[in-house]
Short mmCIF file of C-alpha atoms in Angstrom, two decimals:
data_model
loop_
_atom_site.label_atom_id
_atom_site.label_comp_id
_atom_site.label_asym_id
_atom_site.label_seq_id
_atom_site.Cartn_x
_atom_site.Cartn_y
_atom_site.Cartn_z
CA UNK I 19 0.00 0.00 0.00
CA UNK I 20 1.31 3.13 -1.24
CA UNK I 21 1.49 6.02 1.32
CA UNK I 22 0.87 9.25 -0.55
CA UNK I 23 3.26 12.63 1.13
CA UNK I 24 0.62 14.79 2.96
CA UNK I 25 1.06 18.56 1.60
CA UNK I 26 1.59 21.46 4.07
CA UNK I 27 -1.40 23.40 5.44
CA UNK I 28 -2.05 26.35 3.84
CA UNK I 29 -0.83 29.68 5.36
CA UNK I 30 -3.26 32.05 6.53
CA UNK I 31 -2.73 35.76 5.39
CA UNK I 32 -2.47 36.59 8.80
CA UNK I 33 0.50 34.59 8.66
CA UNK I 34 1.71 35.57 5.98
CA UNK I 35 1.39 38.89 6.77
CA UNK I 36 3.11 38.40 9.90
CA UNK I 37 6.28 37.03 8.56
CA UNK I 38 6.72 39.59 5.92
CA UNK I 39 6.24 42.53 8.86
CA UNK I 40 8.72 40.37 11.33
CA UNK I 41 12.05 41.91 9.85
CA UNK I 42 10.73 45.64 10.16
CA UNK I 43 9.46 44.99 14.07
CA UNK I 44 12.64 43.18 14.58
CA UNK I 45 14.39 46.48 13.81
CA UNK I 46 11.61 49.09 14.67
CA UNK I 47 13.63 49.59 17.97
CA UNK I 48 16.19 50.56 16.65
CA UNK I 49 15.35 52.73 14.20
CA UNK I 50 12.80 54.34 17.06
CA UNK I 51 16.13 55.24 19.00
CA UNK I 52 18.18 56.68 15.96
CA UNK I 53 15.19 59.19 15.03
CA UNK I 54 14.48 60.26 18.43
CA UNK I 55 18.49 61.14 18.78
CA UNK I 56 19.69 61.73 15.55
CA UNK I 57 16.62 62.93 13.11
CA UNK I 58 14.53 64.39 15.84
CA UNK I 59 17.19 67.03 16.56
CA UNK I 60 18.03 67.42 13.11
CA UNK I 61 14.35 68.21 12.24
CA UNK I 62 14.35 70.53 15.04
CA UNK I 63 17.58 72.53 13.43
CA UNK I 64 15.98 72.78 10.53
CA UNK I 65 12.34 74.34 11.45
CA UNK I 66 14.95 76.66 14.19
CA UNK I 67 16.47 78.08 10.84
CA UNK I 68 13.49 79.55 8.96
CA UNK I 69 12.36 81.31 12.36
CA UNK I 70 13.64 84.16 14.37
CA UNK I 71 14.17 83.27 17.90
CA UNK I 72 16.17 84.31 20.65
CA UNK I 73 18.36 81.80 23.25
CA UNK I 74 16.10 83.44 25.93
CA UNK I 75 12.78 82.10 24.12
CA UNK I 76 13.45 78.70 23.64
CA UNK I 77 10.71 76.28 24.18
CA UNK I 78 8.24 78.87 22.94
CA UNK I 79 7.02 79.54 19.08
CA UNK I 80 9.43 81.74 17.18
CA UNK I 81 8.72 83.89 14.31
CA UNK I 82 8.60 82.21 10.75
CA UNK I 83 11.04 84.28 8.34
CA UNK I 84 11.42 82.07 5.74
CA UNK I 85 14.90 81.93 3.95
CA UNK I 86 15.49 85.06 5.63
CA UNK I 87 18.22 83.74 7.99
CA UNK I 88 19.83 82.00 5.25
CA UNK I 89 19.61 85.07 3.08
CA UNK I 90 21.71 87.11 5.66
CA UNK I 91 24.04 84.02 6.58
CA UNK I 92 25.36 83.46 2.73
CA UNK I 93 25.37 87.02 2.22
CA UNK I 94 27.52 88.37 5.25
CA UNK I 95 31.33 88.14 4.30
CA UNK I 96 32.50 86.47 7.23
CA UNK I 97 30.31 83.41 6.02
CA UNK I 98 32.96 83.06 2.82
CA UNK I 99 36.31 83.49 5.09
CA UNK I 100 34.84 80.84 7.42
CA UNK I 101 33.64 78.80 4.37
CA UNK I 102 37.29 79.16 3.30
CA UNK I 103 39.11 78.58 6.85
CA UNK I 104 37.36 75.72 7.24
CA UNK I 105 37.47 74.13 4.05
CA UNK I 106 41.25 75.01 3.25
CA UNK I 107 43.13 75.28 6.18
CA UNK I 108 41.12 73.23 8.70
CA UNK I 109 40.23 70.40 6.33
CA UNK I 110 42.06 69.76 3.23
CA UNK I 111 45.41 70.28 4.34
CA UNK I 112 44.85 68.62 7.74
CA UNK I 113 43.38 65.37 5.91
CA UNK I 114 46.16 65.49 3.25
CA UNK I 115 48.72 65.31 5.81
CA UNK I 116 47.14 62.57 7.65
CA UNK I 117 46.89 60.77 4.77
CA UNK I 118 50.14 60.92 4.05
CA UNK I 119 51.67 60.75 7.04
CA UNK I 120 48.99 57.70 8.03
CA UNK I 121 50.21 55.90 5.29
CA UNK I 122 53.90 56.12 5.74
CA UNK I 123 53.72 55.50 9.51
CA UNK I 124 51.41 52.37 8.45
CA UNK I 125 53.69 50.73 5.90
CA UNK I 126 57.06 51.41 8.00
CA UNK I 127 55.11 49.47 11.32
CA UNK I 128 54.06 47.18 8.71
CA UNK I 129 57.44 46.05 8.23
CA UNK I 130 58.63 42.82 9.31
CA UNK I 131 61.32 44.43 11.43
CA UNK I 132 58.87 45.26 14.55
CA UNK I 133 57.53 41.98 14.49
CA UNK I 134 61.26 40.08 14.17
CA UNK I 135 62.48 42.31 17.31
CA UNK I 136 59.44 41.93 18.85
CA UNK I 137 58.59 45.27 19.26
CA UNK I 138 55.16 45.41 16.95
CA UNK I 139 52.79 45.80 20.72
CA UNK I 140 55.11 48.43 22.07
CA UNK I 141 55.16 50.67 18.80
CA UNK I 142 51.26 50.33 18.32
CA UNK I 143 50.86 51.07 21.91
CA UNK I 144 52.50 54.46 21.51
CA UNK I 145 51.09 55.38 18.29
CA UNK I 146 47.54 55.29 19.74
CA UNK I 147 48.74 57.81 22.96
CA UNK I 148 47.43 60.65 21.26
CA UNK I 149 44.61 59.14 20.58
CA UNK I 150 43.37 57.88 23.71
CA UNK I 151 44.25 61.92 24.76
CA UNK I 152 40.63 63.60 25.34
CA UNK I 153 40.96 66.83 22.87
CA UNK I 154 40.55 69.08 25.58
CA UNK I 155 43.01 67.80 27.52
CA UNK I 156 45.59 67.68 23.99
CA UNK I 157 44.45 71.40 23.33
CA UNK I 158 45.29 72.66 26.62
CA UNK I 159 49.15 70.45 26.93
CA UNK I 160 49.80 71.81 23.14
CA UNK I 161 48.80 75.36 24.08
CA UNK I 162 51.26 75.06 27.14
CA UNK I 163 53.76 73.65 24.72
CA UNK I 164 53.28 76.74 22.48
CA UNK I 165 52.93 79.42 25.50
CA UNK I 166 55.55 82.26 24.25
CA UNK I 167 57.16 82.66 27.22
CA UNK I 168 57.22 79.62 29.37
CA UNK I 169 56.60 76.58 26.39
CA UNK I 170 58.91 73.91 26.09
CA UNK I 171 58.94 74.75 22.19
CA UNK I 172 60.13 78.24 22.46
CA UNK I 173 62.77 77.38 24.86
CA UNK I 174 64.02 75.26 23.05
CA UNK I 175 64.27 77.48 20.18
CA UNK I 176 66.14 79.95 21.72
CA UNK I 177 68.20 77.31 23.42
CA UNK I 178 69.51 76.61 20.19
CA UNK I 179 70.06 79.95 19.00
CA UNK I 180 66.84 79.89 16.48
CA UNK I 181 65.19 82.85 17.76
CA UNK I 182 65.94 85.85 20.58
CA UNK I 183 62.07 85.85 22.12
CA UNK I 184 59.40 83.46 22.32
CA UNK I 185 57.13 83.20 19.47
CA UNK I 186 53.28 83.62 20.61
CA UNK I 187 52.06 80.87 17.61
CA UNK I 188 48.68 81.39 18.68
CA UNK I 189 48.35 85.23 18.54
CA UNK I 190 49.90 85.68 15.23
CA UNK I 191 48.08 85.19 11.77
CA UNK I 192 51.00 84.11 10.47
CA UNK I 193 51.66 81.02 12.75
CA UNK I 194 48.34 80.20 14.14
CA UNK I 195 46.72 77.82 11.73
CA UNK I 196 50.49 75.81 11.29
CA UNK I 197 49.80 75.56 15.27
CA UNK I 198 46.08 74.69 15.33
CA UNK I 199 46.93 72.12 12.62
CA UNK I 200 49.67 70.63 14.21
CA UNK I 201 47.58 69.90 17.56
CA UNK I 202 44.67 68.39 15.12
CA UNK I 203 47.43 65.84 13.31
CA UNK I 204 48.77 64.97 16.41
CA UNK I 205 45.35 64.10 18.31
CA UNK I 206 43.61 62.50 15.05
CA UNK I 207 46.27 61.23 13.04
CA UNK I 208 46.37 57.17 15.03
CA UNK I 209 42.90 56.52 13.64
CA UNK I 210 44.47 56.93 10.23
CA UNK I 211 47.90 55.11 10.92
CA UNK I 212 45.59 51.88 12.29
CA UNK I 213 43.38 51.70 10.16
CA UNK I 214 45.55 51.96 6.87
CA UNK I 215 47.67 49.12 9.10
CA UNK I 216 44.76 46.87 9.64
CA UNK I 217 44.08 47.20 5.93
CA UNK I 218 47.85 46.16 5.21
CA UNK I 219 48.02 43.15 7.39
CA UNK I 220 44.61 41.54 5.72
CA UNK I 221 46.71 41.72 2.55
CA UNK I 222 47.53 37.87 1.19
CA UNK I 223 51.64 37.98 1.78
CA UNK I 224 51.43 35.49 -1.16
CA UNK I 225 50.75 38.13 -3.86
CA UNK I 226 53.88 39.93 -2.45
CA UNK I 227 55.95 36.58 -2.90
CA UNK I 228 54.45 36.11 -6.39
CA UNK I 229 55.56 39.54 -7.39
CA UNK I 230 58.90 38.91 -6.60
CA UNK I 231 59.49 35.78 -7.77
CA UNK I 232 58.00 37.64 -11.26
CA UNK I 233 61.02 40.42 -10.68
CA UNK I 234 58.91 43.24 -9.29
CA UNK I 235 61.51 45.97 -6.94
CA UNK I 236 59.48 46.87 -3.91
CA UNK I 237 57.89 50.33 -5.30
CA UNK I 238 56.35 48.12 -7.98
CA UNK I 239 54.70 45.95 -5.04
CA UNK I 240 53.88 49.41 -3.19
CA UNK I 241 52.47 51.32 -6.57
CA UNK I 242 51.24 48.35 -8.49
CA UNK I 243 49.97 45.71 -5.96
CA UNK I 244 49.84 47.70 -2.39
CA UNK I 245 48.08 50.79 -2.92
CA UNK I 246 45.14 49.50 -5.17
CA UNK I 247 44.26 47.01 -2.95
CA UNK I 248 43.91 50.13 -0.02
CA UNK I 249 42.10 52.13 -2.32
CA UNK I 250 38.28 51.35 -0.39
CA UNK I 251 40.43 51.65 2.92
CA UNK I 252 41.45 55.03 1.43
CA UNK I 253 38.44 56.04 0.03
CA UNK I 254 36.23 55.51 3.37
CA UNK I 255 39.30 57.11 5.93
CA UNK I 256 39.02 60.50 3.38
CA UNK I 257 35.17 60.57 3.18
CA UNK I 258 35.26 59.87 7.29
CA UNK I 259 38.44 62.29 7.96
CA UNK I 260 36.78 65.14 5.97
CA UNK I 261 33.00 65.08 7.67
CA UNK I 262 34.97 65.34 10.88
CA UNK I 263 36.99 67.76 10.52
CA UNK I 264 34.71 69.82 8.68
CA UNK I 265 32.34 69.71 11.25
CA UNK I 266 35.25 70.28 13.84
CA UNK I 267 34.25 73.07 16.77
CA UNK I 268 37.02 72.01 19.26
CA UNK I 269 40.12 72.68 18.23
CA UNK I 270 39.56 75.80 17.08
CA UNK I 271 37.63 77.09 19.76
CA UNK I 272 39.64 75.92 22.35
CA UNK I 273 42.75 77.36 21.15
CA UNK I 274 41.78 80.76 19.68
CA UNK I 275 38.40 80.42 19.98
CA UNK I 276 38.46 82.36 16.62
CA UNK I 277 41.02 84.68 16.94
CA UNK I 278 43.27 86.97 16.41
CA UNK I 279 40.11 89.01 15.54
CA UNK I 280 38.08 86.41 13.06
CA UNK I 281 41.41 85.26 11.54
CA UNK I 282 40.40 81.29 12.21
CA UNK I 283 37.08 81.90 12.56
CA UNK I 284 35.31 78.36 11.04
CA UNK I 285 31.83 78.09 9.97
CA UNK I 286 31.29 75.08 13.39
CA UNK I 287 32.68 78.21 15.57
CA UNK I 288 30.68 81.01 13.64
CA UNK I 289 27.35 78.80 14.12
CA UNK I 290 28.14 78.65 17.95
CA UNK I 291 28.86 82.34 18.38
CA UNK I 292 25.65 83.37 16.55
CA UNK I 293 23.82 81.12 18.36
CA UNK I 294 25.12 81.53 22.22
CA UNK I 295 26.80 84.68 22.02
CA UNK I 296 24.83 86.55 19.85
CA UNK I 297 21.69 84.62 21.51
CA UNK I 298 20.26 84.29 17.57
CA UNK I 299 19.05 80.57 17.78
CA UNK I 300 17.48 80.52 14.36
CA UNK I 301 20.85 82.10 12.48
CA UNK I 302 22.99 80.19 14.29
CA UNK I 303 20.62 77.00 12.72
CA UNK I 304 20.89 78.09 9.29
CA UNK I 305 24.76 77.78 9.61
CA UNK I 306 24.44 74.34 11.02
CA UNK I 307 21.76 73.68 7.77
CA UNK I 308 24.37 74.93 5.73
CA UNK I 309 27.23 72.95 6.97
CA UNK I 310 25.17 69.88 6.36
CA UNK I 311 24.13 70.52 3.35
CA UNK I 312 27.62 71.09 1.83
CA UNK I 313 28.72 67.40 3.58
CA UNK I 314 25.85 66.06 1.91
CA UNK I 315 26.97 67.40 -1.27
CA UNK I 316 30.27 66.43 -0.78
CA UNK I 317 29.62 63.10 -0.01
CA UNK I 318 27.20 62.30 -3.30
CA UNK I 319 30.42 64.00 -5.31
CA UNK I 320 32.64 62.25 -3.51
CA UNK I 321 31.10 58.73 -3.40
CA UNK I 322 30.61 59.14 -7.69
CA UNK I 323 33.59 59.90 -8.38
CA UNK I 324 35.13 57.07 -6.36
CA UNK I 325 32.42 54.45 -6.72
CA UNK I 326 31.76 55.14 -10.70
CA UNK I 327 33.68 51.95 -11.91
CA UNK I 328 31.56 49.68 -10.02
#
């Protein structure tokens, strides 16, 4: 006797409802958490920058201007030498350097002379130091290195016969953004020597091997083999780099807090003058909108022109 396979009940659409809705439950939670902390507030900034509203009437209904506070923000000169400040000499040449210097620190500890002396935990240790510094605390030790009469630097200037009085780096347009840049490198640049490293150790040694065995010198492995395999490594540390440093209020404020006079005055320390010294919420918003809106752009550009072969 023959025993035919019974067939599966059929699925009720409640069921089937129920399983195609299970994924987006599963991760309502989490998406409830990200909007309340990241788009609620950004929503917020957003309606604060068409209104007029002073620090002292917060919590209570401002009045609508429309573009009017971004009217007056893209039209008041000190917007373009911020826009400039922070896009030259807080951001491009700070995330050049790293770059560069992330990527030579990275293939020198990637050499097989730490690891033969046993020495690859004690150099790694010390290159993540300044990262492990809170900013404040690495603003106010490099602003005490820097101090024009009593910092370490300057003495040791005119110990060696460099100079004949200290230099005050911070008070002087022509030294102050070398200074605020150096302090930036220094605190941010581990992220950039680790990562680049962790990228360099996930490399196969074989296709190393296989080049020389085929006669390549070791800038052929570095130009040919090396650096296009880092290239998404690259690609993600400039996009991540640049956002942050862009959007960068502490270093700058802590240090000159925009000074001499407006000399590094950045759009991040522009929007937090307008808004709590100037007690003009909804200006001080339209910067922030601004900001964001010029990340945003980057990033599409950025992520093209990178991206466009896959």
């Amino acid at each position: 006797m023959t025993v035919l396979p019974t067939s599966a009940p059929a699925e009720e659409p409640a069921q089937i409802l129920g399983k195609k809705l299970e994924p987006y439950l599963l991760v309502l939670p989490a998406m409830l958490i990200l909007a309340f902390f990241f788009a609620g507030p950004a929503v917020y900034n957003i309606a604060l920058a068409f209104q007029e509203l002073s620090l002292f009437d917060l919590g209570r209904e401002g009045k609508w201007v429309g573009f009017a506070n971004f009217a007056e923000v893209l039209t008041d000169p000190s917007t373009g030498q911020s826009l400039i400040n922070t896009t030259l000499w807080l951001t491009i040449i700070t995330v050049v350097l790293r770059l560069a210097l992330g990527l030579g620190l990275a293939l020198l500890l990637n050499a097989t002379v730490f690891s033969r002396w046993k020495l690859g935990w004690l150099v790694r240790s010390l290159i993540l130091v300044p990262w492990v510094t809170p900013p404040v605390v690495a603003v106010a030790a490099w602003k005490w290195l820097l101090d024009a009469r009593y910092g370490v630097v300057n003495q040791a200037l005119m110990g060696l016969g460099l100079i004949d009085q200290g230099i005050p780096f911070l008070a002087r347009t022509s030294t102050v953004w070398g200074a605020i840049e150096t302090m930036l490198i220094w605190r941010e640049l581990p992220f950039v020597v680790i990562t680049i490293l962790a990228a360099l150790q996930s490399i196969p040694s074989e296709l190393r091997e296989a080049a020389r065995i085929d006669g390549a010198n070791e800038f052929q492995i570095q130009t040919r083999i090396v650096l296009p395999l880092l290239k998404p490594v690259l690609a993600v540390i400039t996009l991540l780099t640049t956002i942050w440093t862009f959007n960068n209020f502490v270093y700058v404020w802590l240090a000159t807090r925009g000074g001499p006079g407006d000399y590094t005055q950045v759009l991040a320390t522009q929007m937090y003058t307008t808004s709590f010294v100037d007690y003009r919420m909804g200006a001080g918003a339209a910067v922030g909108v601004v900001m964001s809106l010029i990340m945003f752009a980057f990033a599409l550009v950025y992520f093209f022109v990178i991206f466009r072969e896959k």
